[in-house]
PDB file of C-alpha atoms in Angstrom:
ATOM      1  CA  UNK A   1      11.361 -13.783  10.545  1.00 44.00           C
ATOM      2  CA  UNK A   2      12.408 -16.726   8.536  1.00 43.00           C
ATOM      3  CA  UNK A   3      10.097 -15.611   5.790  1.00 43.00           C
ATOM      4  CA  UNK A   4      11.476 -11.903   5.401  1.00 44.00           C
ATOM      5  CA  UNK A   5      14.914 -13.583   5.028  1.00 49.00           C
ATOM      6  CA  UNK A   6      13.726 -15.767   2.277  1.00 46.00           C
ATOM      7  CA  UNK A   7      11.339 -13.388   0.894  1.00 45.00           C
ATOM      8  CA  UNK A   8      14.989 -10.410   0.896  1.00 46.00           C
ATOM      9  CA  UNK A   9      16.697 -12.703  -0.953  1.00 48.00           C
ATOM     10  CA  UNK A  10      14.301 -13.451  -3.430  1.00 45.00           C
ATOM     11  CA  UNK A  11      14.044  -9.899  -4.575  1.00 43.00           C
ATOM     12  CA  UNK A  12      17.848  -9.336  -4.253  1.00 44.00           C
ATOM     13  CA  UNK A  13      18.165 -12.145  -6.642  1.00 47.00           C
ATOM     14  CA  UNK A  14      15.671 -10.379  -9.182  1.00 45.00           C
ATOM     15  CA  UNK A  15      17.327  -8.881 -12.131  1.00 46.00           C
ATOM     16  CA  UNK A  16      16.198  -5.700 -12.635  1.00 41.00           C
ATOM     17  CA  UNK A  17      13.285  -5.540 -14.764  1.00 41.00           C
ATOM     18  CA  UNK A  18      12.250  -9.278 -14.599  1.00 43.00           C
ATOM     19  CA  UNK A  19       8.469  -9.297 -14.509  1.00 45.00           C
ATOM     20  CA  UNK A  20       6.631 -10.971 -11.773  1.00 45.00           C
ATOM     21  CA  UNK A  21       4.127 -13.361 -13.453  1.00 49.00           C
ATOM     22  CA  UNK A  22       3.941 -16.092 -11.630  1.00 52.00           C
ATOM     23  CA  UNK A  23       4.681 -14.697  -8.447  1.00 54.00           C
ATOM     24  CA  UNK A  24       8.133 -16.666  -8.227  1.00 64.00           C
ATOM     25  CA  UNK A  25       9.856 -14.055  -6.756  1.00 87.00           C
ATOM     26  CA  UNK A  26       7.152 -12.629  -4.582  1.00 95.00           C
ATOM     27  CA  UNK A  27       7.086 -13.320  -0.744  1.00 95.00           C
ATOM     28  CA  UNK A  28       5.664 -16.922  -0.230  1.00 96.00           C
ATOM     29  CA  UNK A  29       2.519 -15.429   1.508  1.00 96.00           C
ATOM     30  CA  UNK A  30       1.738 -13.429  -1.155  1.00 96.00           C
ATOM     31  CA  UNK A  31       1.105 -16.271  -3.051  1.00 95.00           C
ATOM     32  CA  UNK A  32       0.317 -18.793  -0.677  1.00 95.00           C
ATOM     33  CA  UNK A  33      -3.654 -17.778   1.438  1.00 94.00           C
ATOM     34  CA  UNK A  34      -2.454 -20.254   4.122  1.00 96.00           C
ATOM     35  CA  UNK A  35       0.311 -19.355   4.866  1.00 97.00           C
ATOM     36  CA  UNK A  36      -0.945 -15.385   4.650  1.00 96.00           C
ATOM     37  CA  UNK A  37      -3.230 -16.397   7.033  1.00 97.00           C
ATOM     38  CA  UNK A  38      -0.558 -18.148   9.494  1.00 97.00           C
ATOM     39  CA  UNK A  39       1.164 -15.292   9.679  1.00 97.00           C
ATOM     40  CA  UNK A  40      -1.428 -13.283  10.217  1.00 97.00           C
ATOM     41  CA  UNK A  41      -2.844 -14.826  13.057  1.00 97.00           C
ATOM     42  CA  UNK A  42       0.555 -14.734  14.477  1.00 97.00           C
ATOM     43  CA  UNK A  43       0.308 -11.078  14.317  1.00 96.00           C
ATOM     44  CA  UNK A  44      -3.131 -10.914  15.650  1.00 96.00           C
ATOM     45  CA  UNK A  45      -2.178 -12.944  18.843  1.00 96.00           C
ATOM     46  CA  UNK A  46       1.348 -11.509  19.747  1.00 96.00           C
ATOM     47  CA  UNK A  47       0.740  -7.680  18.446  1.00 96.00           C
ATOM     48  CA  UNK A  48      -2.941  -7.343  18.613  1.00 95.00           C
ATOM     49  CA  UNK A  49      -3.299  -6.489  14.618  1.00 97.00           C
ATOM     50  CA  UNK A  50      -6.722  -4.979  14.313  1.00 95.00           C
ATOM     51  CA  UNK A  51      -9.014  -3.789  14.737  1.00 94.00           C
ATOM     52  CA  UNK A  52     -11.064  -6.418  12.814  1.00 92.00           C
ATOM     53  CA  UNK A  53     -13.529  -4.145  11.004  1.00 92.00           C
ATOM     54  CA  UNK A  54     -11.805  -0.940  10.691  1.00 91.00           C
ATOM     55  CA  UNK A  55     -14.983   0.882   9.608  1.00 91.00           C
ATOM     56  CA  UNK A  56     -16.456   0.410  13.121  1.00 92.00           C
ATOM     57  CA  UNK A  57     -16.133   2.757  16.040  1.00 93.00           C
ATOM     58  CA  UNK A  58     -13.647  -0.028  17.793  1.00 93.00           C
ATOM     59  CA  UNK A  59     -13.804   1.890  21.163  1.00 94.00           C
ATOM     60  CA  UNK A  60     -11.992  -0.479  23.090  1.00 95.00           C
ATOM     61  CA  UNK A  61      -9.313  -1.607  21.304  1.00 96.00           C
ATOM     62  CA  UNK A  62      -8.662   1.681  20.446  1.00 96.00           C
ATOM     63  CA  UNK A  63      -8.955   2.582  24.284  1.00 95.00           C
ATOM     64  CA  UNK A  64      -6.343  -0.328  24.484  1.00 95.00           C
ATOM     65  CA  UNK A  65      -4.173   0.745  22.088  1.00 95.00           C
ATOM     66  CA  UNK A  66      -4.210   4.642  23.720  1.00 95.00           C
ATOM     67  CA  UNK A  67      -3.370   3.071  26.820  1.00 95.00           C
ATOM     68  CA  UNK A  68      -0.205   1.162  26.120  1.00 93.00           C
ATOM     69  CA  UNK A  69       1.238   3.734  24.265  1.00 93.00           C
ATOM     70  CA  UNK A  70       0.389   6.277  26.332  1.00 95.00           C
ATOM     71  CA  UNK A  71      -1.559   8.822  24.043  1.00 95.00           C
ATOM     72  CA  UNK A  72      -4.778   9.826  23.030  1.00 95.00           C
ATOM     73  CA  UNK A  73      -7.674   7.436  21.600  1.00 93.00           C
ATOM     74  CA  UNK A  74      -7.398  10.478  18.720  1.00 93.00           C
ATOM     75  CA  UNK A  75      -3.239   9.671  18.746  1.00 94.00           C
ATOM     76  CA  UNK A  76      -3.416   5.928  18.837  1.00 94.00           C
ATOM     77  CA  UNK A  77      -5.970   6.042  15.593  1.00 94.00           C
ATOM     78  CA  UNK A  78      -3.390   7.997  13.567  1.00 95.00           C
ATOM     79  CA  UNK A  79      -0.607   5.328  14.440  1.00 95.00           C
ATOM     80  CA  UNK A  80      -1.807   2.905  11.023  1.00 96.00           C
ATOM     81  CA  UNK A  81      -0.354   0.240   9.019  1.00 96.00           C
ATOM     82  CA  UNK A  82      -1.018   2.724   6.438  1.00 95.00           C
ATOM     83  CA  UNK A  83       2.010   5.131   7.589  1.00 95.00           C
ATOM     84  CA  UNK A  84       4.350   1.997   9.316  1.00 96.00           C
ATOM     85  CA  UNK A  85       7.782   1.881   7.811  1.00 95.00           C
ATOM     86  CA  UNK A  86       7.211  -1.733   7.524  1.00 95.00           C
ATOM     87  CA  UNK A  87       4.295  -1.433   5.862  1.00 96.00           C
ATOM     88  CA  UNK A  88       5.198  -2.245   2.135  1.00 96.00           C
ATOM     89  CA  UNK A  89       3.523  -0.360  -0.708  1.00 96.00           C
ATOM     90  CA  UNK A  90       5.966  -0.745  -3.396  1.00 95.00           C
ATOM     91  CA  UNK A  91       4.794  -1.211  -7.449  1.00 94.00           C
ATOM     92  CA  UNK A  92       6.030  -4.788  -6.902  1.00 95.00           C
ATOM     93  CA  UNK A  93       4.693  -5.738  -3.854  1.00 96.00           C
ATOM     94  CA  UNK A  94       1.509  -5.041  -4.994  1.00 95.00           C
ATOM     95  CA  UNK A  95       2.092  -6.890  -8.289  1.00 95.00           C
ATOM     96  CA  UNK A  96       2.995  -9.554  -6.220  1.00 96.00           C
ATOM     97  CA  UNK A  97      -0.560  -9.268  -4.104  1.00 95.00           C
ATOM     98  CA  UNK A  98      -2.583  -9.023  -7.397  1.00 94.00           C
ATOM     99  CA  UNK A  99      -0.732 -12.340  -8.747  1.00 94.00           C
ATOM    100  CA  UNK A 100      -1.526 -13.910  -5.529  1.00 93.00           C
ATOM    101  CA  UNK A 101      -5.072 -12.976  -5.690  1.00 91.00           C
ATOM    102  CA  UNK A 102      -5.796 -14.165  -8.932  1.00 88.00           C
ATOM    103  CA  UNK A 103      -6.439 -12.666 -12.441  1.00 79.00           C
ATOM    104  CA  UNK A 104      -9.569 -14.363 -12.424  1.00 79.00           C
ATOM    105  CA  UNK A 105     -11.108 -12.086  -9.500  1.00 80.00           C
ATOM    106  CA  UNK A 106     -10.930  -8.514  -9.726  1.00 89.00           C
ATOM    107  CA  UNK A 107      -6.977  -8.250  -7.753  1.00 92.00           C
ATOM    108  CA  UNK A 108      -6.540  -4.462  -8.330  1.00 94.00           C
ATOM    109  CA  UNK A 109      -9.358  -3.844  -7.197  1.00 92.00           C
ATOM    110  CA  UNK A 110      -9.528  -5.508  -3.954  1.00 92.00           C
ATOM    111  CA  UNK A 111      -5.983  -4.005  -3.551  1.00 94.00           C
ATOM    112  CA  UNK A 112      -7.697  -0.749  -3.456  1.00 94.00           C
ATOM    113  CA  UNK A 113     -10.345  -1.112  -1.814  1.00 91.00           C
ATOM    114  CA  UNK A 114      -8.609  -3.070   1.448  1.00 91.00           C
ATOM    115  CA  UNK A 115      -5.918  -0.829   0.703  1.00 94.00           C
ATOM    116  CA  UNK A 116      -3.480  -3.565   0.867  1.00 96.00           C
ATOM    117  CA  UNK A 117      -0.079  -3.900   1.337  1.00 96.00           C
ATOM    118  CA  UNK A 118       2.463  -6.073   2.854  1.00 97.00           C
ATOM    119  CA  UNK A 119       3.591  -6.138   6.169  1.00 97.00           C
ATOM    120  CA  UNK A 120       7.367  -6.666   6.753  1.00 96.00           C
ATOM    121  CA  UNK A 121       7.253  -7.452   9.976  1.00 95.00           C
ATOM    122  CA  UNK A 122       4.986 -10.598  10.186  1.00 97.00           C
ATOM    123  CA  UNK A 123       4.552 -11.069   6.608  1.00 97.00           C
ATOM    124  CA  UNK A 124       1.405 -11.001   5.749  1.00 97.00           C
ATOM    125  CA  UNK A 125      -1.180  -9.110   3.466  1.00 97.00           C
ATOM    126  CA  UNK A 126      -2.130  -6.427   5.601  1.00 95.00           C
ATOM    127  CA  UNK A 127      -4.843  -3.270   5.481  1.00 96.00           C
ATOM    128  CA  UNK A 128      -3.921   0.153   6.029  1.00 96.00           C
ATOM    129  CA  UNK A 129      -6.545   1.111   7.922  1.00 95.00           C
ATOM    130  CA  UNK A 130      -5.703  -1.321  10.715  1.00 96.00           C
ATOM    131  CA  UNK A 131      -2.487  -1.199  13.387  1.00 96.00           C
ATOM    132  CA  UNK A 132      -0.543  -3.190  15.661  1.00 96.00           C
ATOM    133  CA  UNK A 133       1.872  -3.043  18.567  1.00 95.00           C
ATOM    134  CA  UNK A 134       4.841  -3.626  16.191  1.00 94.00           C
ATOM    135  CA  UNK A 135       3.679   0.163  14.874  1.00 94.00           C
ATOM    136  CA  UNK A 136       6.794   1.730  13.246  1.00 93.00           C
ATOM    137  CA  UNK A 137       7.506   5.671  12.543  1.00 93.00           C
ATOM    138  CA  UNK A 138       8.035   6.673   9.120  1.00 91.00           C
ATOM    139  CA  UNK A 139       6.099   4.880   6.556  1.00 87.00           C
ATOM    140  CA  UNK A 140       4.641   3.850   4.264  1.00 93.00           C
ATOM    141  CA  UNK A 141       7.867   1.778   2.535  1.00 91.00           C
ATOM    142  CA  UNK A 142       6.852   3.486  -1.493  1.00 91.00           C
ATOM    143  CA  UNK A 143       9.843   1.241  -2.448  1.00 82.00           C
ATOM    144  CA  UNK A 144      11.072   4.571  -3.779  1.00 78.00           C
ATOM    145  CA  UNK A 145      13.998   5.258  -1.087  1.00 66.00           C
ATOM    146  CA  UNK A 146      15.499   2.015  -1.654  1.00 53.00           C
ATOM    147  CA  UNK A 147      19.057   2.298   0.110  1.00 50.00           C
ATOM    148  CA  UNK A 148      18.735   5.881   0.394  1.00 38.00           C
ATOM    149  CA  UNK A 149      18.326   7.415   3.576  1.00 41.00           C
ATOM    150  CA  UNK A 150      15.592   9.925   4.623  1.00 39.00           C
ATOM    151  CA  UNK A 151      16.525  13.865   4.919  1.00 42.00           C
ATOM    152  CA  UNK A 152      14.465  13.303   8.317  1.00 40.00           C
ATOM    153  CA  UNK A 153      17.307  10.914   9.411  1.00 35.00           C
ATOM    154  CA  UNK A 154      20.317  12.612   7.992  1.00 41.00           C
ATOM    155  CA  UNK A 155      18.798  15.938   9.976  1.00 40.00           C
ATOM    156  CA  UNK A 156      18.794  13.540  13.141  1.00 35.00           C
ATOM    157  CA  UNK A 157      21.978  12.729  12.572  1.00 41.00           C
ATOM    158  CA  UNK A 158      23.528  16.414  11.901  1.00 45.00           C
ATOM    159  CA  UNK A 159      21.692  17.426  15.537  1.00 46.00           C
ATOM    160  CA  UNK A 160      22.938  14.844  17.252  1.00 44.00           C
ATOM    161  CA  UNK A 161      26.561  15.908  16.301  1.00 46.00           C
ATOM    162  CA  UNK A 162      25.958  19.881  17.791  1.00 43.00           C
TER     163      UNK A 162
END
């Protein structure tokens, strides 16, 4: 997306160190509720993010979700945003959430209690506890293996060679 473009940039132009007040170099919909919302919606119609109360039994869309990928209802609830690889939990990320929130509310805590993070996908705010079709292996993104790759993937690579 447009967004992700703008929003890579904007970190790769960080210096190292620079502090995020202000939420300058934050992705736009961290900062901006509407356009969080946008996005999210987009993500709701063309990947079926939910489901919309996670603490619900959600029977059918999790019958749904079992069905087009092929697994169990049991399988297709352990497929989260919460383990996505383009589900972003990163230090600054969520600095960038709280900032967008407000320091007048209570951001850290709603961060932890939605368990929010940021998708990277369709750029928006998004809840662990909910999924998607855009579902990818290998997450959460800690922010931590930052142009590193995984031992998973170098071991994929050394089998594929034998």
């Amino acid at each position: 997306m447009a967004t992700l473009q703008r929003t890579m940039s904007q970190v790769m132009d960080r210096e190292e160190g620079e502090d995020m007040e202000g939420g300058e170099n934050c992705p736009l919909p961290t900062q901006d509720i509407t356009l969080n919302l946008k996005n999210r919606a987009k993500a709701i119609t063309s990947a079926a993010y939910g489901p919309e109360n996670p603490k619900l039994p959600n029977e059918a869309f999790w019958r749904k979700k079992a069905d087009q990928w092929d697994v169990s209802m049991e399988d297709s609830k352990k497929s989260l945003c919460g383990n996505c690889a383009a589900f972003n939990v990163s230090d600054n990320i969520k600095q960038c959430i709280a900032q967008g929130i407000g320091m007048e509310a209570d951001p850290w805590g709603t961060i932890k209690l939605a368990d929010l993070g940021y998708c990277e996908i369709f750029d928006f705010k998004c809840a662990a506890s909910r999924t998607c079709d855009a579902w990818v292996v290998g997450g959460p993104n800690t922010g931590e293996q930052e142009g590193e790759e995984s031992e998973e993937y170098e071991e994929y690579e050394e089998g594929e060679d034998e």
